[in-house]
CSV table of C-alpha atoms and ligand atoms in Angstrom, one decimal:
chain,number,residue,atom,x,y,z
A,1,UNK,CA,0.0,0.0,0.0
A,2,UNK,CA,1.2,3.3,-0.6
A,3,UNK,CA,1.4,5.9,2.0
A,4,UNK,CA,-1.5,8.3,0.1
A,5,UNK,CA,-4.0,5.3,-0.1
A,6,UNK,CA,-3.2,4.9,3.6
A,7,UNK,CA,-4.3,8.7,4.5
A,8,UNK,CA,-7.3,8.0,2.2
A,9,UNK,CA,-8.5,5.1,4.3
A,10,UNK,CA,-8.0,7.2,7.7
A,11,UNK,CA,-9.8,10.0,5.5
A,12,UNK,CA,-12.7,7.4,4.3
A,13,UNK,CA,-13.6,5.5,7.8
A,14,UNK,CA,-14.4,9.5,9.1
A,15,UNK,CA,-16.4,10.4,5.6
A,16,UNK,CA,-18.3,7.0,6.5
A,17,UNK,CA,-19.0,8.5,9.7
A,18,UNK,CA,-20.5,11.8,8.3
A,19,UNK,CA,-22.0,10.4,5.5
A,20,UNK,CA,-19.7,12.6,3.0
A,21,UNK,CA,-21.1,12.0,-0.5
A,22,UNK,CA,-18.4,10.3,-3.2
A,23,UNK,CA,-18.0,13.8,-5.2
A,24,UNK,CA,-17.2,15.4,-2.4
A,25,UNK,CA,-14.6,12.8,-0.5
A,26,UNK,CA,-12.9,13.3,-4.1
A,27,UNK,CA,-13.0,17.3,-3.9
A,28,UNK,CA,-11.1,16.9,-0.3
A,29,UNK,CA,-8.8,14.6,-0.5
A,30,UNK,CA,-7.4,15.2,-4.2
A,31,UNK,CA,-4.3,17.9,-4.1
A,32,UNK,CA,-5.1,21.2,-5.5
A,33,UNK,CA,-1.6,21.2,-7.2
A,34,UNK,CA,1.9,19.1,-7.5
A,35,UNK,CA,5.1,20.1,-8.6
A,36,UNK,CA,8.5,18.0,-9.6
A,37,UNK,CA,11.7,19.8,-9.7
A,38,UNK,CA,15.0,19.1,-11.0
A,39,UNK,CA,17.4,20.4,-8.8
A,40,UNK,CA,20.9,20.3,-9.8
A,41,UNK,CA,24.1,21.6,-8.3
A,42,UNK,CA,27.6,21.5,-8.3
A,43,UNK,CA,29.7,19.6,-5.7
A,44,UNK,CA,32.6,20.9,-3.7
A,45,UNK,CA,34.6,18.6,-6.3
A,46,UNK,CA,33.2,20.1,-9.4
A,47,UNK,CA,31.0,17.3,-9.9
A,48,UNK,CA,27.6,17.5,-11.2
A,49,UNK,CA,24.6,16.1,-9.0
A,50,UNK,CA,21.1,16.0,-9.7
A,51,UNK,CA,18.1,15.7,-7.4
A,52,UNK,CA,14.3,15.4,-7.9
A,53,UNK,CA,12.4,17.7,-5.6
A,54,UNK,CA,8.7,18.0,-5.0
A,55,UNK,CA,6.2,20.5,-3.5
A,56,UNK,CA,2.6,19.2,-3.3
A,57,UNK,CA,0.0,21.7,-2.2
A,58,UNK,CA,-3.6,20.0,-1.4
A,59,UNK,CA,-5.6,22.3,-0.1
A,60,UNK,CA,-6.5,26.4,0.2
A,61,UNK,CA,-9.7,26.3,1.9
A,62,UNK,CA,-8.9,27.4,5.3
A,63,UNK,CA,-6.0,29.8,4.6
A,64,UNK,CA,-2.2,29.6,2.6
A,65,UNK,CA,-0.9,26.3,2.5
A,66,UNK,CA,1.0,25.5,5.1
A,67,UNK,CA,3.8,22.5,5.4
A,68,UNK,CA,7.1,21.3,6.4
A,69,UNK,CA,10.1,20.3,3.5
A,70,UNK,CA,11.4,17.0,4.2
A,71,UNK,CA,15.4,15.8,3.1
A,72,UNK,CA,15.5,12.1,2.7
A,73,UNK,CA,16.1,9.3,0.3
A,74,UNK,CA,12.8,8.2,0.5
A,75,UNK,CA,10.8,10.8,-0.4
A,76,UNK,CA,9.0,10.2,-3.4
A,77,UNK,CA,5.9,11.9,-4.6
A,78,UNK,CA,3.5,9.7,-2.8
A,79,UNK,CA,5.0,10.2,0.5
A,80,UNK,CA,4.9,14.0,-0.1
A,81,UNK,CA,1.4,14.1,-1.0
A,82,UNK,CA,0.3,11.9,1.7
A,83,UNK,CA,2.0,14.1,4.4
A,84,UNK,CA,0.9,17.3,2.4
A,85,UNK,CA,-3.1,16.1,3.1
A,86,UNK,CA,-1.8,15.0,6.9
A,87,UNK,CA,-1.1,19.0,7.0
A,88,UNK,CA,-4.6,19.7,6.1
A,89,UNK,CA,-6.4,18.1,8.6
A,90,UNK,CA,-3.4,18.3,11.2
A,91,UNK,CA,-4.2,22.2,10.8
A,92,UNK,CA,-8.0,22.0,10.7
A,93,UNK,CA,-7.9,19.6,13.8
A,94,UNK,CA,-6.2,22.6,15.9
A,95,UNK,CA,-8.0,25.0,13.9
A,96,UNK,CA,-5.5,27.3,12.6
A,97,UNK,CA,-6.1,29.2,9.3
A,98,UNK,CA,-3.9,27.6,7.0
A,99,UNK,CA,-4.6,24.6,4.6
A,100,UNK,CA,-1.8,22.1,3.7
A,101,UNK,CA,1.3,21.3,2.0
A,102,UNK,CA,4.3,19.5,1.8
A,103,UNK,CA,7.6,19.0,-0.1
A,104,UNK,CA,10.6,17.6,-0.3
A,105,UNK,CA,14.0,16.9,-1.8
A,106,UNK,CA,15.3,12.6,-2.4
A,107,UNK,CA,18.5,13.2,-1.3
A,108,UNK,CA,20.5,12.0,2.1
A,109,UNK,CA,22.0,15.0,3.6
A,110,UNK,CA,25.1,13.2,5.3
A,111,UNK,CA,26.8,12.8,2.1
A,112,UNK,CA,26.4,16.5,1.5
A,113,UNK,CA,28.7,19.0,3.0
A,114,UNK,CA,26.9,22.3,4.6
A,115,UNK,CA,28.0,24.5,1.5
A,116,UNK,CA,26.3,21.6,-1.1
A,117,UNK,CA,23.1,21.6,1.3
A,118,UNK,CA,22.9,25.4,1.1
A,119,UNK,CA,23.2,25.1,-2.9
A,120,UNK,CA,20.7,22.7,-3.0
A,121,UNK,CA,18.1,24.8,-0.9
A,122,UNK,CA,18.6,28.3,-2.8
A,123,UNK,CA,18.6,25.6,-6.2
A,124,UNK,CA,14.9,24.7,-5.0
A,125,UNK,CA,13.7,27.8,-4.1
A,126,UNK,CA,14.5,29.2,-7.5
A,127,UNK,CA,12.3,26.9,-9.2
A,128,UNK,CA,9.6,26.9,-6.7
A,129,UNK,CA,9.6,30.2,-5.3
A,130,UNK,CA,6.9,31.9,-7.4
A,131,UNK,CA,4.3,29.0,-5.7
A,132,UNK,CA,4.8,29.8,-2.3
A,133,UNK,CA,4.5,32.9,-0.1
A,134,UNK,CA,3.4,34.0,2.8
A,135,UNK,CA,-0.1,34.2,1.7
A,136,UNK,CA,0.3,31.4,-0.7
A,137,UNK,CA,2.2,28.4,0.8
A,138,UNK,CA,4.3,28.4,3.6
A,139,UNK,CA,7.5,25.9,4.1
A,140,UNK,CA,8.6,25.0,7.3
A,141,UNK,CA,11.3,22.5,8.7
A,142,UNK,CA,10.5,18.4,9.0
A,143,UNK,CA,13.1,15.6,8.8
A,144,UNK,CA,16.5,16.3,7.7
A,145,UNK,CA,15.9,20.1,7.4
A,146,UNK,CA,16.3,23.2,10.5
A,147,UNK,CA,16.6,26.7,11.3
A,148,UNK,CA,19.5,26.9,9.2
A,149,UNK,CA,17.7,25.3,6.0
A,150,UNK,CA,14.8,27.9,6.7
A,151,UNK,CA,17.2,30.7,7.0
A,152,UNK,CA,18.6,30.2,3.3
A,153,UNK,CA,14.9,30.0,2.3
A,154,UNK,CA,14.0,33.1,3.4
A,155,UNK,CA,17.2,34.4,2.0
A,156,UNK,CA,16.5,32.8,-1.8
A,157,UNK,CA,12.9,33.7,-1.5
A,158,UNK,CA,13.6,37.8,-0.3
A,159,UNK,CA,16.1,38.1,-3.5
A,160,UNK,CA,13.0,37.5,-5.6
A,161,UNK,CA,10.6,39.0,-3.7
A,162,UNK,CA,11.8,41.7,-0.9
A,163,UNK,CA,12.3,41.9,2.8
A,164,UNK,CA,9.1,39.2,3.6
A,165,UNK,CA,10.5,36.9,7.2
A,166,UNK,CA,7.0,35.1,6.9
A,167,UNK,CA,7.6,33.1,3.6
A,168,UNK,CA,9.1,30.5,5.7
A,169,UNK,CA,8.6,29.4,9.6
A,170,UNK,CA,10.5,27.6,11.6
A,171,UNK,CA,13.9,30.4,10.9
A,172,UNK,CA,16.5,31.0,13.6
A,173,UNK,CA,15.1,33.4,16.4
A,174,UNK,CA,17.9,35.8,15.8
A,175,UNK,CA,16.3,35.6,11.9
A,176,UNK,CA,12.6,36.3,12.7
A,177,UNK,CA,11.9,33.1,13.9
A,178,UNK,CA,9.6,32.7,17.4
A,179,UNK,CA,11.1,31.4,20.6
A,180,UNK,CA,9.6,28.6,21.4
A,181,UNK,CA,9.3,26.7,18.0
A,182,UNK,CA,12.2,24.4,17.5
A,183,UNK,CA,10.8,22.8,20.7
A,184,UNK,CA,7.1,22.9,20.2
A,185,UNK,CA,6.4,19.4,18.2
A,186,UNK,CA,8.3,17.5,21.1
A,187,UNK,CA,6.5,20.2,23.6
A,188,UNK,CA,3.1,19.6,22.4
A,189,UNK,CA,3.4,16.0,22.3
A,190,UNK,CA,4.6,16.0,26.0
A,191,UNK,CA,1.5,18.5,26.8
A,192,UNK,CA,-1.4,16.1,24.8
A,193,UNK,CA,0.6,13.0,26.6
A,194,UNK,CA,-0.6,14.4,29.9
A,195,UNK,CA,-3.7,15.0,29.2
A,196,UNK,CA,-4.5,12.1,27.6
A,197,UNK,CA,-3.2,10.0,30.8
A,198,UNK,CA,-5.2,12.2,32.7
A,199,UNK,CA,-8.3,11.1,30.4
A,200,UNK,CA,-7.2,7.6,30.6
A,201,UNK,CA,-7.5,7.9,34.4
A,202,UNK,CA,-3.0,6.8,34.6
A,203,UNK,CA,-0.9,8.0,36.8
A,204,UNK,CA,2.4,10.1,34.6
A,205,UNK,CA,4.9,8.4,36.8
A,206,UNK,CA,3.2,5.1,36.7
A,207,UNK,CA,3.8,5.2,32.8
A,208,UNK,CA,6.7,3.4,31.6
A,209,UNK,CA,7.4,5.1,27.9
A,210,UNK,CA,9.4,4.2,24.9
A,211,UNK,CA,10.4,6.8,22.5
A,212,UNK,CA,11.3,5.7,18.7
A,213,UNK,CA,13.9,8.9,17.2
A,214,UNK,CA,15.9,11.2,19.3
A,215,UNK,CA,15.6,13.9,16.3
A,216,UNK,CA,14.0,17.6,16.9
A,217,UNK,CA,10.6,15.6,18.0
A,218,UNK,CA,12.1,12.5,20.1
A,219,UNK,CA,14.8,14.3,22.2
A,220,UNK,CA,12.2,17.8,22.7
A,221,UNK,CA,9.7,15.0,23.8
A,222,UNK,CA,11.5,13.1,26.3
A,223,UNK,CA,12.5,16.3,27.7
A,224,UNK,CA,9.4,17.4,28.5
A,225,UNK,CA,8.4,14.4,29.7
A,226,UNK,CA,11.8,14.2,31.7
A,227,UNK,CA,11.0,17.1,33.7
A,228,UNK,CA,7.0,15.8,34.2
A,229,UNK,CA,8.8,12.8,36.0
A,230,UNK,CA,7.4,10.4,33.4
A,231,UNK,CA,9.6,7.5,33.1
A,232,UNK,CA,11.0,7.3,29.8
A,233,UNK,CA,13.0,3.7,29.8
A,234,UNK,CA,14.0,3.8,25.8
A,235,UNK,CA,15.4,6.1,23.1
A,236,UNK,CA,16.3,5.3,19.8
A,237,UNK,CA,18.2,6.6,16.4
A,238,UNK,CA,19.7,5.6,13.8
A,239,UNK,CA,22.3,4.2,15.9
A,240,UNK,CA,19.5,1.7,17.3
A,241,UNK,CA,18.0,1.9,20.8
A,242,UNK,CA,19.1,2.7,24.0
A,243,UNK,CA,16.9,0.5,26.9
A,244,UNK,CA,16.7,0.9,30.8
A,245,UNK,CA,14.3,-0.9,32.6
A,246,UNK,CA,14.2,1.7,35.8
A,247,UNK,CA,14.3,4.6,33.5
A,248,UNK,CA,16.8,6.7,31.6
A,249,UNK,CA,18.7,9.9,32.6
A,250,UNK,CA,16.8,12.2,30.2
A,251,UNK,CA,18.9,15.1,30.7
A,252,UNK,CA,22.1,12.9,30.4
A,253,UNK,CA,21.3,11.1,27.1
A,254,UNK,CA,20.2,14.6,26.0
A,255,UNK,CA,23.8,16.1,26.7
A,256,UNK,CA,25.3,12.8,25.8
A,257,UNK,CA,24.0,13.2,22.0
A,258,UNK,CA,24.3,17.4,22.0
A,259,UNK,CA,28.5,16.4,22.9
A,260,UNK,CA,28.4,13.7,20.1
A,261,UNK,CA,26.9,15.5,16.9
A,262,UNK,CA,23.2,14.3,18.1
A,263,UNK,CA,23.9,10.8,17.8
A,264,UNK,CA,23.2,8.3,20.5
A,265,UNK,CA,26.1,6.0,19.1
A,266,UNK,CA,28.6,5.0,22.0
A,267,UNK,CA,26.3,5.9,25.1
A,268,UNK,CA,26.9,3.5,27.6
A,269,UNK,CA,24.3,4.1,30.1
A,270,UNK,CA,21.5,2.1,29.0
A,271,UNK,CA,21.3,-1.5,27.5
A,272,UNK,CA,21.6,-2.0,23.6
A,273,UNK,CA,18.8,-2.8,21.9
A,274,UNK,CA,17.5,-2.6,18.3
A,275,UNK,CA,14.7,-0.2,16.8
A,276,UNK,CA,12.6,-3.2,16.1
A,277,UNK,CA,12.9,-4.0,19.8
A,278,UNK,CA,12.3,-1.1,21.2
A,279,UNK,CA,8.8,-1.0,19.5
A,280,UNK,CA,8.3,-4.1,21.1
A,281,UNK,CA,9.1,-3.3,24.4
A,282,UNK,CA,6.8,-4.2,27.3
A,283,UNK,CA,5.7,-0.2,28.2
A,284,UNK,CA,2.5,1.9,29.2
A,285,UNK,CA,3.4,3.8,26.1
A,286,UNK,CA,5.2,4.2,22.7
A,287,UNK,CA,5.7,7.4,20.7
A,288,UNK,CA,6.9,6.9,17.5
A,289,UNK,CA,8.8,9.7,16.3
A,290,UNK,CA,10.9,9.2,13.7
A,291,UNK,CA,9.8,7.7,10.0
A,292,UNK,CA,6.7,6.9,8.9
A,293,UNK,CA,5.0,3.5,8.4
A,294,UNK,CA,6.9,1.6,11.1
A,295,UNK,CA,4.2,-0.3,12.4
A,296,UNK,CA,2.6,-2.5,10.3
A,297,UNK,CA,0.2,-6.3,10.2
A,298,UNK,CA,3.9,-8.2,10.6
A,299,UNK,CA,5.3,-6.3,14.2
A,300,UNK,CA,1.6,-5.1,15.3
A,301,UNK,CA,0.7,-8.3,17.3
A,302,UNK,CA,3.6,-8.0,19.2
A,303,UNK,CA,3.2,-4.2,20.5
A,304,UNK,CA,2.7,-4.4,24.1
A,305,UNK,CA,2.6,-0.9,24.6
A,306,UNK,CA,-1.5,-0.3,25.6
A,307,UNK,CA,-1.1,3.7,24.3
A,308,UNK,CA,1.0,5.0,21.5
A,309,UNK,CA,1.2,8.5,21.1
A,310,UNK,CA,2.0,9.1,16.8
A,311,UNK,CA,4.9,12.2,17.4
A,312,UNK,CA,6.0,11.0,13.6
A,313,UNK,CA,3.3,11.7,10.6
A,314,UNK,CA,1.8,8.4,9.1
A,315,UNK,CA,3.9,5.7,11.4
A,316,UNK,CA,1.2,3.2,11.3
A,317,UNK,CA,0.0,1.5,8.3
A,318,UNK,CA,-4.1,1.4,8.3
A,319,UNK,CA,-4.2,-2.6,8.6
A,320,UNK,CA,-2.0,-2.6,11.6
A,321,UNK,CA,-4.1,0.2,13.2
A,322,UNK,CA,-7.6,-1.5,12.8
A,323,UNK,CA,-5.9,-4.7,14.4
A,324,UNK,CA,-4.5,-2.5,17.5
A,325,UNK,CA,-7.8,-0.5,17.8
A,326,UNK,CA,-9.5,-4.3,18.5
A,327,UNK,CA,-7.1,-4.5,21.1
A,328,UNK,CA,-8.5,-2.0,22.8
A,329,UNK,CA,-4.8,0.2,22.1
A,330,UNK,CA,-5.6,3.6,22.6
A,331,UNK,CA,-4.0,6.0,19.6
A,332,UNK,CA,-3.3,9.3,19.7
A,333,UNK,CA,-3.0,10.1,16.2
A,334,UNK,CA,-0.4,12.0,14.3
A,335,UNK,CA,-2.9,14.9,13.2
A,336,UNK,CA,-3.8,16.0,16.6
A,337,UNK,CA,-0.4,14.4,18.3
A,338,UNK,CA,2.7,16.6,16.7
A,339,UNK,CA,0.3,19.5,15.5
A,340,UNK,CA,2.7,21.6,17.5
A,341,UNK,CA,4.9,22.4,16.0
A,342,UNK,CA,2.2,24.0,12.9
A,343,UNK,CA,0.4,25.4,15.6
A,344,UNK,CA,4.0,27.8,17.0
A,345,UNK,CA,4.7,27.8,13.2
A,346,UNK,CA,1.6,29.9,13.1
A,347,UNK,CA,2.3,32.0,16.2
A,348,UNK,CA,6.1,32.6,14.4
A,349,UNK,CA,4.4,33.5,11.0
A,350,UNK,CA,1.9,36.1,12.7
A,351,UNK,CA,4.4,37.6,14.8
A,352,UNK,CA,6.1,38.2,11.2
A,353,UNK,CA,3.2,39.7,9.7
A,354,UNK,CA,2.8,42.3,12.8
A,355,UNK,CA,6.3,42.9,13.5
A,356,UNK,CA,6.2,42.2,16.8
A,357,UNK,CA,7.8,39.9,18.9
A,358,UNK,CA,6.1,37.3,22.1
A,359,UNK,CA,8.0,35.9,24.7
A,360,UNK,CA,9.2,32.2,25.4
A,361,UNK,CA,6.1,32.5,28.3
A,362,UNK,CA,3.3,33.6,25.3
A,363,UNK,CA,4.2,31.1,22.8
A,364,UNK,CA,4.2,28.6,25.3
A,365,UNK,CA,0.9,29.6,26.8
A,366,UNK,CA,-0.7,29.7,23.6
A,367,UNK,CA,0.6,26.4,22.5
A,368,UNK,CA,-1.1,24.6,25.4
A,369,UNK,CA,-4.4,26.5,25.0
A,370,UNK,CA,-4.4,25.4,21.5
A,371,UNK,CA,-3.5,21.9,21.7
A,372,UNK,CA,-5.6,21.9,24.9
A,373,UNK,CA,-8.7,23.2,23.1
A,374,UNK,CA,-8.2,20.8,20.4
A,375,UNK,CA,-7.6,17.5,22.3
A,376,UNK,CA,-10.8,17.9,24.4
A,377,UNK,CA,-12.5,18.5,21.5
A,378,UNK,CA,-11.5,15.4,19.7
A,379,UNK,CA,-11.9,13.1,23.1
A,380,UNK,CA,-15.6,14.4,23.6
A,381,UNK,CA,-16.3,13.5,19.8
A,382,UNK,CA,-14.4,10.0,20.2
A,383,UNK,CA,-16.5,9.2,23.7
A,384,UNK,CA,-19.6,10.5,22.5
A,385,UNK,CA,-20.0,9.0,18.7
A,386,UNK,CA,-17.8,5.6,20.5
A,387,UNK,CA,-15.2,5.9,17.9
A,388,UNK,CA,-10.9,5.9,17.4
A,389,UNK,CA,-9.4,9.0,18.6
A,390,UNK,CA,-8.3,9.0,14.8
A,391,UNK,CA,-11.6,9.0,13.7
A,392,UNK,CA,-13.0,11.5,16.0
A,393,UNK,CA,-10.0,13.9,14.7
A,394,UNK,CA,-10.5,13.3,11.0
A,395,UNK,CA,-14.6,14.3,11.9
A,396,UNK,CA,-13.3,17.1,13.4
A,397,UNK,CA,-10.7,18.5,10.7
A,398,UNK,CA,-12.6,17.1,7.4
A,399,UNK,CA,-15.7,19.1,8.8
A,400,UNK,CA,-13.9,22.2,9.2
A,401,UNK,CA,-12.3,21.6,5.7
A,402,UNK,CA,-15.5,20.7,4.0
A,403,UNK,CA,-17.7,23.9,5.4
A,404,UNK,CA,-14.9,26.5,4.5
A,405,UNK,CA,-14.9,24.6,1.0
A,406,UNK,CA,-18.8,24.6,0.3
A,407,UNK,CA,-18.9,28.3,2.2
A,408,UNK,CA,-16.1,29.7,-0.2
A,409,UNK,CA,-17.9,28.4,-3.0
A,410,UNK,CA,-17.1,26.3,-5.7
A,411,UNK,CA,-17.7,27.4,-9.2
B,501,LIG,N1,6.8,19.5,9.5
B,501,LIG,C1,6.0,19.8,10.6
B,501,LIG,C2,4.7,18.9,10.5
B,501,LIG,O1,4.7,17.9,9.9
B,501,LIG,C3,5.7,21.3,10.8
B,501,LIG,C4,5.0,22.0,9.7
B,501,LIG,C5,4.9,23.5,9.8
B,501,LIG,O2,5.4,24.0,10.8
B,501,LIG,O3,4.4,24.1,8.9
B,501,LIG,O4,3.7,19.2,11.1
């Protein structure tokens, strides 16, 4: 299955639920508009290399497009698209006026120097930077791209356009950038994991939790949850996975990968285990935070976690989900989960727009009313109608998307 049939299905068991006729489900879930790029650049040797880049923008209703760009060798169009309609009801769920986008580059940034990355960024923007804007579409950081990425998008974009900080979000705070946003995915994950263990009637430092990536979104998330004395008893990156049945030293392993380029490779505190593993591990709760599709029919029967939290878009297959749900796992899905980091995106892009700067205290305030707002929302729709968290979100942001769509008109 691919991962935009996948979205569909999540997309089709909450248009079953509302009784969405076939023209429309097509109308919503069909991208407005998808671009392919050649990007090509010279290397620090001289050498020619050529990438494929893609932006996919799906939907305007609500507002300008809004989305992440994503550097990795498996991004293809499919993925792209899928995560580009994730943005559009991840943004309708916390009701924030943007639609949805996504886009990314096929490419695996460690065998690129920092010079080569920069080249291939300003390379992008000039073939995509009349589709996006600040009222148009508005990139943002995901995996493999940061502050600095955003920085030389601003840049590119401003020699075409003019002095305009809110093309992009997610930029350095010395840049235009809001405090508060490189640590607001792994923030509001932290903030919806409490209050769904409040919900769930668990005590926090009963729960036992297992975190999949240590990237922005793992490492900010086991922080917070760190400091809200949740036991968090595995990490895990590309170096594998880092076990400890009576808990790891959050702040430790957080300074331990900070010293060692933010890799976990070499820490010697916690017992070795694989990713695979760690998935499997016998915890109150797993938060997936890394790549997409991880859990799937084949390693689904044996998750013993009883609540997984999605911190990464898409990282379980529709199949495997169903199957958990019958287990009576609770799911707190990826469009309400990580919306965080959209949702300070937003506060960073209308601090832009007025000039005007908040405080760490603001952004954070906001954040948790947000998120706050939205989760009880989606709870009291799951408890009422008796359905998945997941469906109860998808109500929530496909009904948001379809009125502004029929109320704006379609002619
Ligand atoms: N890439 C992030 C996401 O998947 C953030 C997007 C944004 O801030 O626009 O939600």
């Amino acid at each position: 299955m691919r991962a935009f049939d996948a979205v569909g299905i999540y997309f089709g068991r909450a248009a079953d639920q509302m009784d969405l006729t076939e023209n429309m489900r097509r109308l919503l879930l069909t991208p407005k508009r998808e671009v392919q790029v050649q990007v090509a650049i010279e290397r620090d040797n001289g050498e020619l290399a050529t990438y494929i880049g893609f932006r996919v923008q799906h939907d305007h209703s609500r507002g300008p497009m809004k989305g992440g760009l994503r550097y990795h060798p498996d991004v293809d169009l499919d993925e792209v698209r899928s995560l580009a309609s994730l943005m559009t009801w991840k943004t309708a769920v916390v009701n924030i006026p943007y639609g949805g986008a996504k886009g990314g580059i096929a490419v695996d940034t460690t065998t690129l120097s920092r010079r080569e990355l920069e080249r291939l960024t300003r390379k992008f923007i000039d073939q995509i930077h009349d589709m996006i804007g600040p009222d148009i579409d508005i990139p943002a950081p995901d995996m493999g791209t940061n502050a600095e990425v955003m920085a030389w998008i601003r840049n590119q974009y401003e020699k075409y356009h003019g002095f305009n900080p809110a093309c992009v979000t997610g930029k350095p705070v010395e840049l235009h950038g809001s405090a508060g946003r490189e640590e607001a995915t792994g923030r509001g994950v932290g903030i919806l994991t409490l209050k769904l263990l409040s919900r769930l009637g668990r005590k926090p430092q009963d729960t036992r939790v297992a975190i999949q990536g240590f990237g922005n979104v793992g490492s900010h998330t086991a922080a917070f949850l760190g400091q809200a004395e949740i036991p968090v008893v595995a990490v895990s990156d590309i170096s594998g996975g880092y076990y400890r049945a009576d808990g790891l030293n959050v702040s430790h392993i957080l300074n331990y990968a900070r010293d060692h380029g933010d890799c976990l490779a070499g820490y010697s505190e916690a017992e070795k285990i694989s990713n695979e593993q760690l998935l499997e591990l016998d915890v109150e709760m797993l938060i997936p935070a890394a790549l997409g599709g991880v859990i799937s029919v084949d390693n689904a029967p044996r998750i013993k976690a009883p609540i997984i939290v999605e911190a990464a878009n898409g990282p379980i297959w529709p199949d495997a989900d169903e199957m958990l749900e019958q287990r009576g796992v609770t799911i707190l899905p990826d469009i309400l989960a990580n919306a965080g980091g959209v949702t300070a995106s937003y506060f960073e892009w209308a601090q832009n727009r007025q000039h005007y700067q908040w405080g760490l205290n603001r952004v954070r305030q906001e954040l948790d009313r947000v998120l706050s707002e939205s989760f009880q929302q989606v709870w009291e729709l799951s408890v009422e109608r008796k359905l998945s968290l997941r469906t109860a979100a998808y109500i929530l942001g496909i009904g948001r998307v379809g009125r502004a769509t029929v109320l704006g008109g379609i002619t």
